Amino acid sequence: MSAERRPVDIITDLAASFRAASDSEVLDAIAALPPLLDESDSHWEHDEYWHNVAYLYVALADVAAERRLRGAIRPLLDRACYGDPGEIMRGLRHSLEAIVQPDWDALADICLDAARCDRLGTKLWAIDELAVLDDPRARPIFEEAVANAPKEIRELAEIGLKRLPTAG
């Protein structure tokens, strides 16, 4: 009887398969990924979706972080899931930060633009990042999200607003 492989091992192997690829091949692989489906979608109940899409997304984010591929930031955000199935999305922020460290303004610039997107997964994870960057330019985005966004995004925007210094 064979033991089922752990997600971390699958992701590690997928990332390793891209180590010999060029930067443009990594960026092309990210661009070829479909946007991750919302957490409520029934595809998340099937191993094939995890193996062929979700784990590959995480692995490519890891490779982009290792290589500091700034061109991967927006495509990763544009493919981010609305929700956090299996808690796989929580590491995205760390990958994005590793790509730009210590140029937080560059990351904020990308996230400010992405947070204006209509796609909920993109908006969610852009606002999640902005909430920790403490960039005062995010205030109107947070305020708009608090007023009009779904609960999960609204809660992150509220956190972001609380972290910003008061205007005045």
Tab-separated table of N, CA and C in Angstrom:
chain	number	residue	atom	x	y	z
A	1	MET	N	0.847	-1.173	0.000
A	1	MET	CA	0.000	0.000	0.000
A	1	MET	C	0.895	1.238	0.000
A	2	SER	N	0.657	2.153	-0.934
A	2	SER	CA	1.481	3.356	-1.009
A	2	SER	C	0.828	4.491	-0.236
A	3	ALA	N	1.669	5.295	0.381
A	3	ALA	CA	1.176	6.442	1.132
A	3	ALA	C	0.836	7.563	0.157
A	4	GLU	N	-0.235	8.267	0.451
A	4	GLU	CA	-0.615	9.407	-0.375
A	4	GLU	C	0.402	10.525	-0.166
A	5	ARG	N	0.760	11.165	-1.238
A	5	ARG	CA	1.741	12.251	-1.150
A	5	ARG	C	1.107	13.469	-0.512
A	6	ARG	N	1.869	14.137	0.321
A	6	ARG	CA	1.398	15.353	0.989
A	6	ARG	C	1.436	16.521	0.010
A	7	PRO	N	0.516	17.469	0.176
A	7	PRO	CA	0.520	18.637	-0.708
A	7	PRO	C	1.878	19.347	-0.747
A	8	VAL	N	2.528	19.497	0.386
A	8	VAL	CA	3.817	20.190	0.407
A	8	VAL	C	4.839	19.482	-0.477
A	9	ASP	N	4.804	18.162	-0.520
A	9	ASP	CA	5.731	17.407	-1.363
A	9	ASP	C	5.396	17.584	-2.843
A	10	ILE	N	4.111	17.620	-3.158
A	10	ILE	CA	3.686	17.821	-4.541
A	10	ILE	C	4.117	19.213	-5.009
A	11	ILE	N	3.888	20.212	-4.182
A	11	ILE	CA	4.261	21.585	-4.525
A	11	ILE	C	5.772	21.710	-4.679
A	12	THR	N	6.517	21.097	-3.780
A	12	THR	CA	7.989	21.128	-3.857
A	12	THR	C	8.473	20.509	-5.154
A	13	ASP	N	7.891	19.383	-5.538
A	13	ASP	CA	8.286	18.723	-6.788
A	13	ASP	C	7.906	19.563	-8.009
A	14	LEU	N	6.735	20.176	-7.965
A	14	LEU	CA	6.333	21.033	-9.080
A	14	LEU	C	7.273	22.231	-9.208
A	15	ALA	N	7.616	22.845	-8.089
A	15	ALA	CA	8.550	23.977	-8.115
A	15	ALA	C	9.896	23.522	-8.677
A	16	ALA	N	10.363	22.369	-8.254
A	16	ALA	CA	11.649	21.854	-8.740
A	16	ALA	C	11.623	21.634	-10.248
A	17	SER	N	10.462	21.273	-10.775
A	17	SER	CA	10.369	21.032	-12.221
A	17	SER	C	10.539	22.323	-13.029
A	18	PHE	N	10.402	23.472	-12.381
A	18	PHE	CA	10.585	24.764	-13.065
A	18	PHE	C	11.944	25.391	-12.793
A	19	ARG	N	12.760	24.768	-11.986
A	19	ARG	CA	14.049	25.374	-11.644
A	19	ARG	C	14.959	25.518	-12.853
A	20	ALA	N	14.863	24.615	-13.812
A	20	ALA	CA	15.708	24.701	-15.007
A	20	ALA	C	15.094	25.590	-16.088
A	21	ALA	N	13.863	26.002	-15.890
A	21	ALA	CA	13.180	26.852	-16.872
A	21	ALA	C	13.735	28.268	-16.814
A	22	SER	N	13.628	28.958	-17.913
A	22	SER	CA	14.042	30.366	-17.936
A	22	SER	C	12.985	31.209	-17.225
A	23	ASP	N	13.360	32.446	-16.897
A	23	ASP	CA	12.401	33.352	-16.265
A	23	ASP	C	11.175	33.539	-17.146
A	24	SER	N	11.382	33.696	-18.432
A	24	SER	CA	10.234	33.901	-19.325
A	24	SER	C	9.352	32.651	-19.386
A	25	GLU	N	9.937	31.485	-19.274
A	25	GLU	CA	9.133	30.261	-19.245
A	25	GLU	C	8.303	30.177	-17.969
A	26	VAL	N	8.865	30.618	-16.859
A	26	VAL	CA	8.102	30.650	-15.609
A	26	VAL	C	6.944	31.638	-15.727
A	27	LEU	N	7.230	32.830	-16.253
A	27	LEU	CA	6.170	33.827	-16.434
A	27	LEU	C	5.105	33.335	-17.407
A	28	ASP	N	5.520	32.640	-18.457
A	28	ASP	CA	4.561	32.072	-19.410
A	28	ASP	C	3.693	30.997	-18.752
A	29	ALA	N	4.293	30.200	-17.873
A	29	ALA	CA	3.526	29.161	-17.175
A	29	ALA	C	2.480	29.791	-16.256
A	30	ILE	N	2.842	30.881	-15.606
A	30	ILE	CA	1.876	31.590	-14.763
A	30	ILE	C	0.761	32.146	-15.636
A	31	ALA	N	1.129	32.762	-16.748
A	31	ALA	CA	0.130	33.344	-17.652
A	31	ALA	C	-0.808	32.284	-18.222
A	32	ALA	N	-0.312	31.061	-18.372
A	32	ALA	CA	-1.124	29.978	-18.930
A	32	ALA	C	-2.107	29.386	-17.919
A	33	LEU	N	-1.876	29.652	-16.646
A	33	LEU	CA	-2.788	29.124	-15.630
A	33	LEU	C	-4.145	29.808	-15.725
A	34	PRO	N	-5.210	29.057	-15.551
A	34	PRO	CA	-6.512	29.711	-15.462
A	34	PRO	C	-6.632	30.386	-14.094
A	35	PRO	N	-7.443	31.424	-13.995
A	35	PRO	CA	-7.679	31.993	-12.663
A	35	PRO	C	-8.261	30.903	-11.751
A	36	LEU	N	-7.787	30.871	-10.521
A	36	LEU	CA	-8.308	29.891	-9.573
A	36	LEU	C	-9.776	30.178	-9.321
A	37	LEU	N	-10.553	29.131	-9.236
A	37	LEU	CA	-11.988	29.262	-9.005
A	37	LEU	C	-12.254	29.696	-7.568
A	38	ASP	N	-13.403	30.316	-7.354
A	38	ASP	CA	-13.791	30.719	-6.005
A	38	ASP	C	-13.821	29.500	-5.088
A	39	GLU	N	-13.532	29.731	-3.829
A	39	GLU	CA	-13.474	28.646	-2.847
A	39	GLU	C	-14.776	27.838	-2.802
A	40	SER	N	-15.897	28.445	-3.094
A	40	SER	CA	-17.186	27.757	-3.033
A	40	SER	C	-17.439	26.851	-4.240
A	41	ASP	N	-16.591	26.906	-5.255
A	41	ASP	CA	-16.789	26.109	-6.461
A	41	ASP	C	-16.538	24.627	-6.160
A	42	SER	N	-17.351	23.777	-6.748
A	42	SER	CA	-17.251	22.330	-6.483
A	42	SER	C	-15.976	21.692	-7.039
A	43	HIS	N	-15.256	22.362	-7.924
A	43	HIS	CA	-14.007	21.793	-8.438
A	43	HIS	C	-12.991	21.533	-7.321
A	44	TRP	N	-13.066	22.312	-6.245
A	44	TRP	CA	-12.137	22.135	-5.131
A	44	TRP	C	-12.339	20.798	-4.430
A	45	GLU	N	-13.422	20.116	-4.723
A	45	GLU	CA	-13.686	18.802	-4.114
A	45	GLU	C	-12.969	17.668	-4.846
A	46	HIS	N	-12.273	18.000	-5.934
A	46	HIS	CA	-11.649	16.969	-6.769
A	46	HIS	C	-10.130	17.097	-6.747
A	47	ASP	N	-9.461	15.987	-6.504
A	47	ASP	CA	-7.996	15.961	-6.457
A	47	ASP	C	-7.358	16.499	-7.731
A	48	GLU	N	-7.990	16.245	-8.885
A	48	GLU	CA	-7.405	16.688	-10.146
A	48	GLU	C	-7.234	18.210	-10.170
A	49	TYR	N	-8.210	18.928	-9.636
A	49	TYR	CA	-8.119	20.386	-9.645
A	49	TYR	C	-6.968	20.848	-8.754
A	50	TRP	N	-6.865	20.247	-7.594
A	50	TRP	CA	-5.763	20.593	-6.690
A	50	TRP	C	-4.422	20.332	-7.371
A	51	HIS	N	-4.262	19.164	-7.953
A	51	HIS	CA	-2.980	18.758	-8.531
A	51	HIS	C	-2.626	19.523	-9.800
A	52	ASN	N	-3.620	19.766	-10.652
A	52	ASN	CA	-3.345	20.356	-11.965
A	52	ASN	C	-3.404	21.872	-11.996
A	53	VAL	N	-4.042	22.478	-11.008
A	53	VAL	CA	-4.178	23.931	-11.025
A	53	VAL	C	-3.664	24.558	-9.724
A	54	ALA	N	-4.247	24.195	-8.612
A	54	ALA	CA	-3.950	24.878	-7.345
A	54	ALA	C	-2.504	24.684	-6.897
A	55	TYR	N	-2.038	23.453	-6.869
A	55	TYR	CA	-0.663	23.213	-6.428
A	55	TYR	C	0.338	23.821	-7.399
A	56	LEU	N	0.014	23.799	-8.677
A	56	LEU	CA	0.898	24.409	-9.669
A	56	LEU	C	0.973	25.923	-9.443
A	57	TYR	N	-0.146	26.552	-9.138
A	57	TYR	CA	-0.173	27.986	-8.838
A	57	TYR	C	0.764	28.303	-7.668
A	58	VAL	N	0.656	27.542	-6.600
A	58	VAL	CA	1.494	27.773	-5.423
A	58	VAL	C	2.965	27.543	-5.762
A	59	ALA	N	3.253	26.493	-6.507
A	59	ALA	CA	4.638	26.196	-6.887
A	59	ALA	C	5.225	27.321	-7.740
A	60	LEU	N	4.462	27.824	-8.683
A	60	LEU	CA	4.955	28.906	-9.529
A	60	LEU	C	5.138	30.191	-8.730
A	61	ALA	N	4.277	30.450	-7.766
A	61	ALA	CA	4.472	31.610	-6.887
A	61	ALA	C	5.774	31.459	-6.106
A	62	ASP	N	6.063	30.250	-5.653
A	62	ASP	CA	7.319	30.001	-4.933
A	62	ASP	C	8.535	30.247	-5.824
A	63	VAL	N	8.478	29.762	-7.054
A	63	VAL	CA	9.596	29.949	-7.981
A	63	VAL	C	9.761	31.436	-8.315
A	64	ALA	N	8.654	32.127	-8.537
A	64	ALA	CA	8.719	33.567	-8.812
A	64	ALA	C	9.359	34.311	-7.639
A	65	ALA	N	9.051	33.885	-6.424
A	65	ALA	CA	9.646	34.517	-5.242
A	65	ALA	C	11.145	34.259	-5.182
A	66	GLU	N	11.550	33.033	-5.423
A	66	GLU	CA	12.973	32.694	-5.400
A	66	GLU	C	13.748	33.528	-6.412
A	67	ARG	N	13.146	33.753	-7.570
A	67	ARG	CA	13.828	34.474	-8.650
A	67	ARG	C	13.569	35.976	-8.627
A	68	ARG	N	12.685	36.394	-7.749
A	68	ARG	CA	12.319	37.809	-7.633
A	68	ARG	C	11.784	38.353	-8.956
A	69	LEU	N	10.839	37.625	-9.516
A	69	LEU	CA	10.254	37.965	-10.811
A	69	LEU	C	9.105	38.955	-10.633
A	70	ARG	N	9.428	40.230	-10.722
A	70	ARG	CA	8.400	41.267	-10.540
A	70	ARG	C	7.260	41.124	-11.536
A	71	GLY	N	7.574	40.642	-12.708
A	71	GLY	CA	6.535	40.453	-13.718
A	71	GLY	C	5.518	39.392	-13.354
A	72	ALA	N	5.749	38.650	-12.289
A	72	ALA	CA	4.806	37.614	-11.858
A	72	ALA	C	3.747	38.140	-10.896
A	73	ILE	N	3.993	39.298	-10.298
A	73	ILE	CA	3.102	39.771	-9.234
A	73	ILE	C	1.676	39.955	-9.726
A	74	ARG	N	1.478	40.760	-10.737
A	74	ARG	CA	0.105	41.013	-11.192
A	74	ARG	C	-0.549	39.750	-11.750
A	75	PRO	N	0.148	38.938	-12.567
A	75	PRO	CA	-0.503	37.702	-13.022
A	75	PRO	C	-0.887	36.761	-11.873
A	76	LEU	N	-0.078	36.712	-10.828
A	76	LEU	CA	-0.451	35.884	-9.677
A	76	LEU	C	-1.697	36.440	-8.999
A	77	LEU	N	-1.750	37.741	-8.814
A	77	LEU	CA	-2.944	38.346	-8.226
A	77	LEU	C	-4.164	38.129	-9.117
A	78	ASP	N	-3.979	38.238	-10.413
A	78	ASP	CA	-5.096	38.075	-11.341
A	78	ASP	C	-5.625	36.646	-11.393
A	79	ARG	N	-4.876	35.709	-10.863
A	79	ARG	CA	-5.293	34.307	-10.839
A	79	ARG	C	-5.624	33.823	-9.427
A	80	ALA	N	-5.563	34.716	-8.467
A	80	ALA	CA	-5.793	34.333	-7.072
A	80	ALA	C	-7.258	33.948	-6.848
A	81	CYS	N	-7.437	33.041	-5.934
A	81	CYS	CA	-8.761	32.512	-5.600
A	81	CYS	C	-9.525	33.469	-4.687
A	82	TYR	N	-10.830	33.554	-4.883
A	82	TYR	CA	-11.657	34.260	-3.911
A	82	TYR	C	-11.961	33.269	-2.795
A	83	GLY	N	-11.312	33.479	-1.681
A	83	GLY	CA	-11.378	32.554	-0.559
A	83	GLY	C	-9.995	31.978	-0.307
A	84	ASP	N	-9.958	30.962	0.517
A	84	ASP	CA	-8.671	30.373	0.879
A	84	ASP	C	-8.829	28.860	1.080
A	85	PRO	N	-9.147	28.138	0.001
A	85	PRO	CA	-9.366	26.700	0.135
A	85	PRO	C	-8.113	25.986	0.649
A	86	GLY	N	-8.295	25.204	1.677
A	86	GLY	CA	-7.169	24.482	2.249
A	86	GLY	C	-6.068	25.384	2.757
A	87	GLU	N	-6.366	26.653	2.918
A	87	GLU	CA	-5.408	27.663	3.380
A	87	GLU	C	-4.189	27.782	2.457
A	88	ILE	N	-4.384	27.514	1.166
A	88	ILE	CA	-3.253	27.586	0.231
A	88	ILE	C	-2.904	29.002	-0.186
A	89	MET	N	-3.826	29.936	-0.018
A	89	MET	CA	-3.588	31.295	-0.496
A	89	MET	C	-2.829	32.150	0.518
A	90	ARG	N	-2.759	31.735	1.744
A	90	ARG	CA	-2.146	32.546	2.788
A	90	ARG	C	-0.679	32.842	2.541
A	91	GLY	N	-0.010	31.979	1.820
A	91	GLY	CA	1.402	32.193	1.523
A	91	GLY	C	1.654	33.146	0.373
A	92	LEU	N	0.593	33.505	-0.371
A	92	LEU	CA	0.781	34.386	-1.521
A	92	LEU	C	1.440	35.694	-1.115
A	93	ARG	N	0.995	36.265	-0.024
A	93	ARG	CA	1.556	37.539	0.435
A	93	ARG	C	3.059	37.423	0.635
A	94	HIS	N	3.511	36.331	1.196
A	94	HIS	CA	4.940	36.143	1.447
A	94	HIS	C	5.721	36.011	0.139
A	95	SER	N	5.126	35.355	-0.837
A	95	SER	CA	5.783	35.253	-2.142
A	95	SER	C	5.898	36.626	-2.795
A	96	LEU	N	4.813	37.399	-2.757
A	96	LEU	CA	4.836	38.733	-3.355
A	96	LEU	C	5.871	39.616	-2.672
A	97	GLU	N	5.926	39.544	-1.363
A	97	GLU	CA	6.890	40.354	-0.615
A	97	GLU	C	8.323	39.932	-0.903
A	98	ALA	N	8.558	38.634	-1.040
A	98	ALA	CA	9.907	38.151	-1.341
A	98	ALA	C	10.374	38.647	-2.706
A	99	ILE	N	9.441	38.794	-3.626
A	99	ILE	CA	9.798	39.251	-4.962
A	99	ILE	C	10.370	40.664	-4.925
A	100	VAL	N	9.790	41.544	-4.124
A	100	VAL	CA	10.180	42.964	-4.168
A	100	VAL	C	11.055	43.427	-3.013
A	101	GLN	N	11.168	42.641	-1.991
A	101	GLN	CA	11.854	43.079	-0.767
A	101	GLN	C	13.163	43.774	-1.092
A	102	PRO	N	13.400	44.962	-0.625
A	102	PRO	CA	12.624	45.794	0.311
A	102	PRO	C	11.849	46.921	-0.373
A	103	ASP	N	11.532	46.790	-1.641
A	103	ASP	CA	10.868	47.855	-2.394
A	103	ASP	C	9.345	47.758	-2.225
A	104	TRP	N	8.879	48.112	-1.030
A	104	TRP	CA	7.460	47.969	-0.690
A	104	TRP	C	6.581	48.885	-1.528
A	105	ASP	N	7.108	50.036	-1.945
A	105	ASP	CA	6.321	50.951	-2.777
A	105	ASP	C	5.967	50.300	-4.114
A	106	ALA	N	6.899	49.555	-4.675
A	106	ALA	CA	6.625	48.878	-5.949
A	106	ALA	C	5.495	47.869	-5.785
A	107	LEU	N	5.513	47.124	-4.692
A	107	LEU	CA	4.444	46.156	-4.437
A	107	LEU	C	3.128	46.880	-4.188
A	108	ALA	N	3.170	47.950	-3.437
A	108	ALA	CA	1.951	48.721	-3.181
A	108	ALA	C	1.371	49.256	-4.490
A	109	ASP	N	2.216	49.737	-5.380
A	109	ASP	CA	1.734	50.255	-6.665
A	109	ASP	C	0.922	49.193	-7.414
A	110	ILE	N	1.448	47.989	-7.471
A	110	ILE	CA	0.773	46.896	-8.177
A	110	ILE	C	-0.524	46.537	-7.460
A	111	CYS	N	-0.469	46.453	-6.137
A	111	CYS	CA	-1.653	46.074	-5.363
A	111	CYS	C	-2.728	47.152	-5.384
A	112	LEU	N	-2.333	48.406	-5.411
A	112	LEU	CA	-3.311	49.494	-5.515
A	112	LEU	C	-4.106	49.363	-6.805
A	113	ASP	N	-3.420	49.053	-7.883
A	113	ASP	CA	-4.097	48.858	-9.157
A	113	ASP	C	-4.967	47.598	-9.125
A	114	ALA	N	-4.420	46.507	-8.623
A	114	ALA	CA	-5.156	45.238	-8.597
A	114	ALA	C	-6.387	45.316	-7.684
A	115	ALA	N	-6.312	46.096	-6.628
A	115	ALA	CA	-7.438	46.215	-5.692
A	115	ALA	C	-8.644	46.904	-6.325
A	116	ARG	N	-8.443	47.563	-7.438
A	116	ARG	CA	-9.542	48.220	-8.155
A	116	ARG	C	-10.211	47.277	-9.153
A	117	CYS	N	-9.689	46.086	-9.270
A	117	CYS	CA	-10.199	45.090	-10.212
A	117	CYS	C	-11.589	44.610	-9.773
A	118	ASP	N	-12.407	44.240	-10.740
A	118	ASP	CA	-13.731	43.701	-10.411
A	118	ASP	C	-13.670	42.245	-9.959
A	119	ARG	N	-12.633	41.524	-10.350
A	119	ARG	CA	-12.508	40.106	-10.002
A	119	ARG	C	-12.252	39.979	-8.501
A	120	LEU	N	-13.120	39.248	-7.812
A	120	LEU	CA	-13.066	39.207	-6.351
A	120	LEU	C	-11.782	38.591	-5.804
A	121	GLY	N	-11.269	37.546	-6.434
A	121	GLY	CA	-10.034	36.935	-5.946
A	121	GLY	C	-8.861	37.895	-6.035
A	122	THR	N	-8.785	38.621	-7.130
A	122	THR	CA	-7.722	39.611	-7.304
A	122	THR	C	-7.843	40.701	-6.243
A	123	LYS	N	-9.047	41.228	-6.087
A	123	LYS	CA	-9.310	42.299	-5.115
A	123	LYS	C	-8.988	41.824	-3.692
A	124	LEU	N	-9.429	40.617	-3.335
A	124	LEU	CA	-9.222	40.080	-1.988
A	124	LEU	C	-7.743	40.052	-1.617
A	125	TRP	N	-6.923	39.470	-2.478
A	125	TRP	CA	-5.519	39.268	-2.117
A	125	TRP	C	-4.688	40.530	-2.307
A	126	ALA	N	-5.135	41.442	-3.176
A	126	ALA	CA	-4.473	42.746	-3.271
A	126	ALA	C	-4.735	43.553	-2.000
A	127	ILE	N	-5.969	43.528	-1.528
A	127	ILE	CA	-6.304	44.253	-0.297
A	127	ILE	C	-5.648	43.585	0.912
A	128	ASP	N	-5.551	42.274	0.886
A	128	ASP	CA	-4.846	41.570	1.969
A	128	ASP	C	-3.405	42.078	2.063
A	129	GLU	N	-2.755	42.225	0.929
A	129	GLU	CA	-1.376	42.722	0.918
A	129	GLU	C	-1.319	44.181	1.349
A	130	LEU	N	-2.209	44.994	0.826
A	130	LEU	CA	-2.223	46.414	1.189
A	130	LEU	C	-2.443	46.614	2.688
A	131	ALA	N	-3.192	45.722	3.290
A	131	ALA	CA	-3.483	45.846	4.727
A	131	ALA	C	-2.225	45.712	5.580
A	132	VAL	N	-1.200	45.065	5.055
A	132	VAL	CA	0.042	44.945	5.830
A	132	VAL	C	1.122	45.913	5.360
A	133	LEU	N	0.945	46.490	4.197
A	133	LEU	CA	1.946	47.430	3.687
A	133	LEU	C	1.816	48.814	4.323
A	134	ASP	N	0.675	49.102	4.909
A	134	ASP	CA	0.465	50.389	5.598
A	134	ASP	C	0.733	51.587	4.699
A	135	ASP	N	0.363	51.479	3.446
A	135	ASP	CA	0.557	52.582	2.505
A	135	ASP	C	-0.680	53.481	2.552
A	136	PRO	N	-0.513	54.747	2.913
A	136	PRO	CA	-1.669	55.638	3.040
A	136	PRO	C	-2.453	55.835	1.742
A	137	ARG	N	-1.829	55.538	0.607
A	137	ARG	CA	-2.547	55.643	-0.664
A	137	ARG	C	-3.693	54.644	-0.754
A	138	ALA	N	-3.686	53.633	0.105
A	138	ALA	CA	-4.736	52.612	0.077
A	138	ALA	C	-6.017	53.059	0.778
A	139	ARG	N	-5.977	54.155	1.505
A	139	ARG	CA	-7.149	54.589	2.271
A	139	ARG	C	-8.432	54.612	1.437
A	140	PRO	N	-8.470	55.264	0.259
A	140	PRO	CA	-9.734	55.280	-0.485
A	140	PRO	C	-10.180	53.894	-0.951
A	141	ILE	N	-9.223	53.032	-1.233
A	141	ILE	CA	-9.566	51.660	-1.631
A	141	ILE	C	-10.175	50.920	-0.447
A	142	PHE	N	-9.572	51.072	0.726
A	142	PHE	CA	-10.126	50.445	1.926
A	142	PHE	C	-11.527	50.983	2.217
A	143	GLU	N	-11.686	52.288	2.130
A	143	GLU	CA	-12.989	52.898	2.431
A	143	GLU	C	-14.063	52.412	1.465
A	144	GLU	N	-13.723	52.326	0.202
A	144	GLU	CA	-14.668	51.813	-0.800
A	144	GLU	C	-15.020	50.358	-0.502
A	145	ALA	N	-14.028	49.553	-0.156
A	145	ALA	CA	-14.274	48.141	0.143
A	145	ALA	C	-15.124	47.982	1.398
A	146	VAL	N	-14.882	48.794	2.413
A	146	VAL	CA	-15.685	48.731	3.640
A	146	VAL	C	-17.145	49.043	3.312
A	147	ALA	N	-17.357	49.972	2.412
A	147	ALA	CA	-18.720	50.391	2.075
A	147	ALA	C	-19.433	49.414	1.140
A	148	ASN	N	-18.682	48.743	0.243
A	148	ASN	CA	-19.360	48.025	-0.836
A	148	ASN	C	-18.922	46.590	-1.104
A	149	ALA	N	-17.869	46.132	-0.514
A	149	ALA	CA	-17.322	44.817	-0.868
A	149	ALA	C	-17.990	43.697	-0.063
A	150	PRO	N	-17.868	42.468	-0.563
A	150	PRO	CA	-18.327	41.321	0.214
A	150	PRO	C	-17.585	41.235	1.556
A	151	LYS	N	-18.161	40.517	2.488
A	151	LYS	CA	-17.682	40.464	3.875
A	151	LYS	C	-16.187	40.171	3.993
A	152	GLU	N	-15.706	39.173	3.290
A	152	GLU	CA	-14.297	38.776	3.429
A	152	GLU	C	-13.348	39.912	3.026
A	153	ILE	N	-13.681	40.617	1.975
A	153	ILE	CA	-12.863	41.751	1.537
A	153	ILE	C	-13.057	42.930	2.480
A	154	ARG	N	-14.301	43.164	2.873
A	154	ARG	CA	-14.606	44.265	3.789
A	154	ARG	C	-13.821	44.130	5.094
A	155	GLU	N	-13.739	42.925	5.629
A	155	GLU	CA	-13.013	42.713	6.887
A	155	GLU	C	-11.529	43.020	6.745
A	156	LEU	N	-10.928	42.643	5.626
A	156	LEU	CA	-9.513	42.974	5.395
A	156	LEU	C	-9.324	44.483	5.250
A	157	ALA	N	-10.249	45.125	4.564
A	157	ALA	CA	-10.163	46.575	4.397
A	157	ALA	C	-10.299	47.285	5.741
A	158	GLU	N	-11.139	46.777	6.608
A	158	GLU	CA	-11.270	47.367	7.946
A	158	GLU	C	-9.957	47.255	8.715
A	159	ILE	N	-9.302	46.124	8.592
A	159	ILE	CA	-7.997	45.946	9.236
A	159	ILE	C	-6.998	46.946	8.654
A	160	GLY	N	-6.989	47.063	7.327
A	160	GLY	CA	-6.088	48.005	6.680
A	160	GLY	C	-6.317	49.430	7.138
A	161	LEU	N	-7.575	49.832	7.257
A	161	LEU	CA	-7.883	51.188	7.736
A	161	LEU	C	-7.389	51.412	9.160
A	162	LYS	N	-7.579	50.435	10.023
A	162	LYS	CA	-7.145	50.555	11.414
A	162	LYS	C	-5.629	50.687	11.521
A	163	ARG	N	-4.913	50.097	10.594
A	163	ARG	CA	-3.454	50.136	10.651
A	163	ARG	C	-2.887	51.457	10.131
A	164	LEU	N	-3.658	52.166	9.308
A	164	LEU	CA	-3.170	53.428	8.752
A	164	LEU	C	-3.222	54.531	9.798
A	165	PRO	N	-2.266	55.441	9.762
A	165	PRO	CA	-2.354	56.599	10.661
A	165	PRO	C	-3.593	57.411	10.320
A	166	THR	N	-4.183	58.034	11.317
A	166	THR	CA	-5.365	58.842	11.076
A	166	THR	C	-5.012	60.038	10.210
A	167	ALA	N	-5.911	60.369	9.329
A	167	ALA	CA	-5.693	61.509	8.439
A	167	ALA	C	-5.769	62.791	9.244
A	168	GLY	N	-5.030	63.744	8.819
A	168	GLY	CA	-5.160	65.021	9.523
A	168	GLY	C	-3.908	65.692	9.614
